[in-house]
Coordinates of C-alpha atoms in Angstrom, one line a residue:
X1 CA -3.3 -24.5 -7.7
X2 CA -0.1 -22.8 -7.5
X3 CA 1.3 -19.1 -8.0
X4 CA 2.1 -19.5 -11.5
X5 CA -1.5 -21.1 -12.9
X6 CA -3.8 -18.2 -10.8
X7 CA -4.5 -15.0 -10.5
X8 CA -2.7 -12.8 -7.6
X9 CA -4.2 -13.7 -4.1
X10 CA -4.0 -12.5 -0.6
X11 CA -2.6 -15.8 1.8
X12 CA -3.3 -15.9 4.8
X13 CA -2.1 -18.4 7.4
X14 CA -5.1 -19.3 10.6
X15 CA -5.0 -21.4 13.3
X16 CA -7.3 -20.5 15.7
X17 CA -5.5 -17.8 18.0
X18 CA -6.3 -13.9 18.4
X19 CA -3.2 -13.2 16.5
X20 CA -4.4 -15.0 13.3
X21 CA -7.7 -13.5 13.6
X22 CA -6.6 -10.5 13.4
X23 CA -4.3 -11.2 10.2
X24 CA -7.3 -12.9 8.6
X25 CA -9.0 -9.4 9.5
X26 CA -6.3 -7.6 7.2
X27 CA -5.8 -10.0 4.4
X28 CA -9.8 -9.9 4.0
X29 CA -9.8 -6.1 3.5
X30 CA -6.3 -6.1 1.5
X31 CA -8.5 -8.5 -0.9
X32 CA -11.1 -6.5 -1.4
X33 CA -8.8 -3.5 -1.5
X34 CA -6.7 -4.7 -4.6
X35 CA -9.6 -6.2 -6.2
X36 CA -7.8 -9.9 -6.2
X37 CA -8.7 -13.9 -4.3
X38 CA -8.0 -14.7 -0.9
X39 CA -6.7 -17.8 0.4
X40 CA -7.2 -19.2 3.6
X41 CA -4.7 -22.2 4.3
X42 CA -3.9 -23.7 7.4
X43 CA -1.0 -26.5 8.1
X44 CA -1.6 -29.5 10.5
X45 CA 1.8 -30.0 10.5
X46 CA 1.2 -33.9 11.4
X47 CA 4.5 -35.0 10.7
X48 CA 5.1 -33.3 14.3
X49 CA 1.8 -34.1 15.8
X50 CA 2.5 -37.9 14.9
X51 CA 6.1 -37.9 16.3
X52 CA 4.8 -36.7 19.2
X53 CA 2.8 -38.7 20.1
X54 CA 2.8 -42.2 22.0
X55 CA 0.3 -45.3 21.4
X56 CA -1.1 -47.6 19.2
X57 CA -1.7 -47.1 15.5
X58 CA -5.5 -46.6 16.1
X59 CA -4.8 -43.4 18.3
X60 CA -2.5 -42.2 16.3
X61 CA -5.4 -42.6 13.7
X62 CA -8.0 -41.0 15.6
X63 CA -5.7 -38.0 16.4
X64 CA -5.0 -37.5 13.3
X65 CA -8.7 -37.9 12.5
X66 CA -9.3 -35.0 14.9
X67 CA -6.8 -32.6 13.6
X68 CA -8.2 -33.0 10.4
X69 CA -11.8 -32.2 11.5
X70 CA -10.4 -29.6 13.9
X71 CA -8.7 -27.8 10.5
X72 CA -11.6 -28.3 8.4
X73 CA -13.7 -26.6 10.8
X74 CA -11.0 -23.7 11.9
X75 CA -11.2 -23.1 7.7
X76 CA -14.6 -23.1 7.3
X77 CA -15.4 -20.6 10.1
X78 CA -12.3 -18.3 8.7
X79 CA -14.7 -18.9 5.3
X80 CA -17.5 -17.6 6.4
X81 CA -16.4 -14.6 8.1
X82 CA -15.2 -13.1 4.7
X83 CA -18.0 -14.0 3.0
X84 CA -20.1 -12.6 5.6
X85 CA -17.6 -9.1 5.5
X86 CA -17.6 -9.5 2.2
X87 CA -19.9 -11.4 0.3
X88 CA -18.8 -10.9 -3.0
X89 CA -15.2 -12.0 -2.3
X90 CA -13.5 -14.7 -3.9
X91 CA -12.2 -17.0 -0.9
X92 CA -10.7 -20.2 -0.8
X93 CA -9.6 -22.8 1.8
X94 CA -6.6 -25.1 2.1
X95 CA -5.9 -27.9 4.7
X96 CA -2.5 -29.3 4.4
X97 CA -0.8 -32.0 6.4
X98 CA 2.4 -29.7 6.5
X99 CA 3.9 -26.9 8.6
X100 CA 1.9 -23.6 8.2
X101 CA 5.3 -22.0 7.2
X102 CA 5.6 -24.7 4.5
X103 CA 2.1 -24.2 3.3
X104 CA 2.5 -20.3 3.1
X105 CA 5.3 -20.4 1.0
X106 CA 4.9 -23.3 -1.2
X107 CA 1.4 -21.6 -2.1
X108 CA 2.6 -18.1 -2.7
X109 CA 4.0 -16.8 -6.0
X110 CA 5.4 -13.6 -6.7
X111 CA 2.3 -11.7 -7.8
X112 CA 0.9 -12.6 -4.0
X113 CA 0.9 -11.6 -0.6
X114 CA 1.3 -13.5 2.3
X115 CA -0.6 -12.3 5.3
X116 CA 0.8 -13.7 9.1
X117 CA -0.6 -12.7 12.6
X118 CA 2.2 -12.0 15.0
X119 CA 2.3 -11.8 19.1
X120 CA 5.7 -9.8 19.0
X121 CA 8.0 -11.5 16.8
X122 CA 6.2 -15.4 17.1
X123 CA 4.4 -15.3 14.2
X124 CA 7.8 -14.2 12.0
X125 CA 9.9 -17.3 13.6
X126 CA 7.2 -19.7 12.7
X127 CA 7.7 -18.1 9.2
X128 CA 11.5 -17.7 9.1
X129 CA 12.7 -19.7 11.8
X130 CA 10.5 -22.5 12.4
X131 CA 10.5 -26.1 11.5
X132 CA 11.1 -25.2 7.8
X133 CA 14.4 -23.6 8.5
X134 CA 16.1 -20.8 7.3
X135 CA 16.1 -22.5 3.7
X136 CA 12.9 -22.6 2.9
X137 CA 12.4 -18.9 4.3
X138 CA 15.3 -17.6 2.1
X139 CA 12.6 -18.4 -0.8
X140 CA 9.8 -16.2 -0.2
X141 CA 8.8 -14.8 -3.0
X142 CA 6.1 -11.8 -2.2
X143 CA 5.9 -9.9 0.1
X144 CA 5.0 -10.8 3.8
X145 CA 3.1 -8.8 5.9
X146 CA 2.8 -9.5 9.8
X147 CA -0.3 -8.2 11.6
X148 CA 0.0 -7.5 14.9
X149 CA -2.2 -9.5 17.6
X150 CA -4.2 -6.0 18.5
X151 CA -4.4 -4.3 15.3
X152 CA -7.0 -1.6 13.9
X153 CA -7.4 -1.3 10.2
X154 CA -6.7 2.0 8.6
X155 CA -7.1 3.5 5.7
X156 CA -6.1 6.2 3.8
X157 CA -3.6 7.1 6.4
X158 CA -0.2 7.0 6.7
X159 CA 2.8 4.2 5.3
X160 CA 5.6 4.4 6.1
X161 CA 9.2 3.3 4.3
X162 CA 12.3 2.9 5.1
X163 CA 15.3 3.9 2.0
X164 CA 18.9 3.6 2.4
X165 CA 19.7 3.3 -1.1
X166 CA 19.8 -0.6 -1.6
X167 CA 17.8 -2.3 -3.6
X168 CA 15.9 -4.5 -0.8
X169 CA 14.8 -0.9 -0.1
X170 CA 13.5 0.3 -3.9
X171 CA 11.7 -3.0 -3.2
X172 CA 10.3 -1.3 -0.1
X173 CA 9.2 1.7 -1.6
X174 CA 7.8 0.1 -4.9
X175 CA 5.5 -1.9 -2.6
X176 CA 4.8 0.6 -0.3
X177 CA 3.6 3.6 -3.6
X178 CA 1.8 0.2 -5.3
X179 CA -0.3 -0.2 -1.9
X180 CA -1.0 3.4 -1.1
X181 CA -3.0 4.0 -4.9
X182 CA -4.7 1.3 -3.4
X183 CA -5.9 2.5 0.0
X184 CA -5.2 6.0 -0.7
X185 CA -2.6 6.5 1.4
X186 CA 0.4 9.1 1.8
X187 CA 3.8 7.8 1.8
X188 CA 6.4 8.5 4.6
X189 CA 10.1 7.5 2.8
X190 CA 12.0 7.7 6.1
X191 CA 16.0 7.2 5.3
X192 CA 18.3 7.8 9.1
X193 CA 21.8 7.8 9.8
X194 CA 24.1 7.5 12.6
X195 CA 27.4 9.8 12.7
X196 CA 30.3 7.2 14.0
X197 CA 32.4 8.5 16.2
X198 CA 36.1 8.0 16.4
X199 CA 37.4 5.4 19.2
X200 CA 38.2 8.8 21.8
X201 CA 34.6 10.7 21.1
X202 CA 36.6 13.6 23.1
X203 CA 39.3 14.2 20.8
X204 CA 36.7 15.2 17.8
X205 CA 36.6 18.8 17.0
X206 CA 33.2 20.3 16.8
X207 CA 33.4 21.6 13.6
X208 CA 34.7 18.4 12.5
X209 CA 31.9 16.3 13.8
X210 CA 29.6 19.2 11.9
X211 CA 31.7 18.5 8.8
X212 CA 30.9 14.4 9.6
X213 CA 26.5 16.1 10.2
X214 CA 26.7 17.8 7.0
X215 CA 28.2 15.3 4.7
X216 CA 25.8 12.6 6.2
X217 CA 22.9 14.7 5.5
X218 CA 24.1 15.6 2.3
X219 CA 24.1 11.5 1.3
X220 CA 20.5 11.3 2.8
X221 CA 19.4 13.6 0.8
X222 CA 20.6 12.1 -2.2
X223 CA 19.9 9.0 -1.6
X224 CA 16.1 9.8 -1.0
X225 CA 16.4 11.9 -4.2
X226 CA 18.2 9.0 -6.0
X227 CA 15.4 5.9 -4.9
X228 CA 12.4 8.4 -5.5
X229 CA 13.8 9.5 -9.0
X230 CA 14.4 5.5 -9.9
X231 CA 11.1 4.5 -8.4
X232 CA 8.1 6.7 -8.8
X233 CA 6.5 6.6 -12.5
X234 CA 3.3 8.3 -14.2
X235 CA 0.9 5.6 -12.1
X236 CA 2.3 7.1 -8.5
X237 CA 3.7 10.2 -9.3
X238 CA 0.5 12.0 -8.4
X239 CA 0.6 10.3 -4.6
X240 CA 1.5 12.4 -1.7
X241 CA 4.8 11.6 -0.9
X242 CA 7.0 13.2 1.8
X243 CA 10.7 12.2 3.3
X244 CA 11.8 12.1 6.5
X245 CA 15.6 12.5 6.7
X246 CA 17.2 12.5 10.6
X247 CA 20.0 11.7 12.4
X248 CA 18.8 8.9 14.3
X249 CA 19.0 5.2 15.0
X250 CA 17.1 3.4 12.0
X251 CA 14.6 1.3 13.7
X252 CA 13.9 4.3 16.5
X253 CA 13.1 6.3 13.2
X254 CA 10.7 3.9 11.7
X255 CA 8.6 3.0 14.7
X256 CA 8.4 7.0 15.6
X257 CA 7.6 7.6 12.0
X258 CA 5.1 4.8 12.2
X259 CA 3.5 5.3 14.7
X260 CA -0.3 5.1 14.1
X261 CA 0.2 4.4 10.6
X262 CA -1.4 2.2 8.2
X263 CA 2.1 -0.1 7.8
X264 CA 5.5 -0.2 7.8
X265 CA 7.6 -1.1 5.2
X266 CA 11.0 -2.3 5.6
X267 CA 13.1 -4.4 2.8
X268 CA 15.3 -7.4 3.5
X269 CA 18.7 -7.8 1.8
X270 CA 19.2 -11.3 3.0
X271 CA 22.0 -12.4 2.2
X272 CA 21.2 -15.5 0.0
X273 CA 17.6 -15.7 1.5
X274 CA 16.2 -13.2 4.7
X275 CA 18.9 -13.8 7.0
X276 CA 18.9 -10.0 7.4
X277 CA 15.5 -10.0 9.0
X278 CA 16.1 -13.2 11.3
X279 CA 19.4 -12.0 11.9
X280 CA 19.4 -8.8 13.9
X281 CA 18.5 -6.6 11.5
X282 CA 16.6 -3.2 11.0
X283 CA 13.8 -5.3 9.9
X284 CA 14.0 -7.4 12.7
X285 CA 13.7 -4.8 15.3
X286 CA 10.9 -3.4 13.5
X287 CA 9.2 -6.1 13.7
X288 CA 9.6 -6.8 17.7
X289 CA 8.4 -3.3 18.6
X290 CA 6.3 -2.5 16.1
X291 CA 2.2 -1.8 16.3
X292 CA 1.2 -1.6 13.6
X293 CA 1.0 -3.7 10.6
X294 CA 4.3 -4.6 8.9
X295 CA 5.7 -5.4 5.1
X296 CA 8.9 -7.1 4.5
X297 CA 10.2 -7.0 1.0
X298 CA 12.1 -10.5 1.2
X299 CA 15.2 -10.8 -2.0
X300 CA 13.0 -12.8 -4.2
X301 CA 9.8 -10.5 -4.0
X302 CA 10.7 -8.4 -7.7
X303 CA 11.3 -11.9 -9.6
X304 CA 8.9 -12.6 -12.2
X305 CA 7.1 -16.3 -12.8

């Protein structure tokens, strides 16, 4: 069943490792959180398993046999830890011969949430980078969040946003005030800047480079002023929201800001698909260092089905 023909679900990706348990932790608790289905899916990826593999046509067979019990099993244990968290919860399993990035995404619509485990970054390159390719990535369209291998759930904490003013980052926030009514939550908007200097750092005056502080924390205050006014309506108006404005590299902000937090929210301008996060990005370094859980807003995440 796709996106468009259900209701909104939590999708979560397993295959077995530490880092996936712990995703399937979160996307259990997110579903029951926001009162919606969750899918379990995982993707033999046989096209690869096959090519790798040397022999006869019968072994081939029987490999593929065993993959496929290997995945039914792996589902059905994923299964029966949320109904035995949760018993009430709406849970469904997929087994697909594709990639698990392929899976994810060809499952997802835009009222989802795709849930990934993650040692470091590994979990993100399967999504973004791995045998799919960079096109199939650029069409995400919900929000992906990426669990940690060691992660403890929290709640009614702390997440934490990054705002610069673009619209990957109203994305950002709208997710980030939707989720805390949620989990009841407090929202951290965290917008940084860095002062450039000119090409001889020694020939610059000190009240110019004041002037250069002052107007630079004059735009970060409008800016947070600016995305807050656009974004915040009568549903999260009444959440406790607070801004953290500094001088400081962007991702060193957000990790201090997020550290022990629920999440992290960053957004993802893309370029054509999420080229900013696989790219070098803030998002990108976020997601290397970060602890604790984290949500990237890819392009496509606003559109409607």
């Amino acid at each position: 069943m796709s996106g468009q023909e259900r209701p909104p679900t939590v999708i979560v990706g397993v295959d077995g490792t530490s880092a996936a348990q712990a995703a399937l932790a979160w996307a259990i608790e997110a579903a029951v959180e926001r009162d919606e289905r969750l899918r379990i899916v995982h993707g033999l990826g046989m096209s690869a398993v096959m090519g790798a593999l040397a022999g006869s046509g019968t072994e081939r067979h029987q490999a593929g046999e065993q993959a496929r019990e290997g995945g039914h099993a792996l589902l059905a244990a994923a299964a029966e830890e949320a109904r035995r968290v949760h018993p009430d919860l709406n849970v469904s399993t997929l087994l697909a011969m594709e990639d698990a990035p392929a899976v994810l995404l060809d499952e997802a619509g835009h009222r989802d949430m795709i849930v990934v485990g993650s040692r470091g970054l590994g979990a993100v390159r399967a999504i973004m980078l791995g045998s799919v390719g960079l096109r199939t990535s650029a069409h995400a369209p919900c929000p992906v969040i990426v669990v940690p291998e060691v992660s403890e759930r929290r709640r009614g904490g702390r997440i934490v946003v990054g705002v610069d003013g673009s619209a990957s980052s109203r994305r950002a926030l709208r997710f980030a005030l939707d989720h805390a009514l949620v989990t009841d939550a407090a929202v951290v908007v965290v917008n940084s800047w860095e002062v450039p200097l000119p090409q001889d750092p020694e020939s610059l005056a000190a009240d110019t480079h004041s002037l250069h502080e002052e107007m630079f924390d004059r735009q970060s205050e409008e800016v947070v002023a600016g995305v807050l006014a656009e974004v915040i309506d009568d549903r999260t108006e009444g959440l406790d929201i607070s801004a953290v404005r500094i001088q400081a590299d962007p991702v060193e902000s957000l990790l201090e800001a997020g550290e022990g937090a629920d999440m992290i929210v960053v957004g993802s301008r893309g370029r054509g698909g999420v080229s900013g996060l696989v790219m070098g990005s803030t998002s990108q370094g976020v997601l290397r260092r970060a602890t604790v859980p984290v949500a990237v807003l890819p392009p496509r995440a606003e559109e409607t089905d």
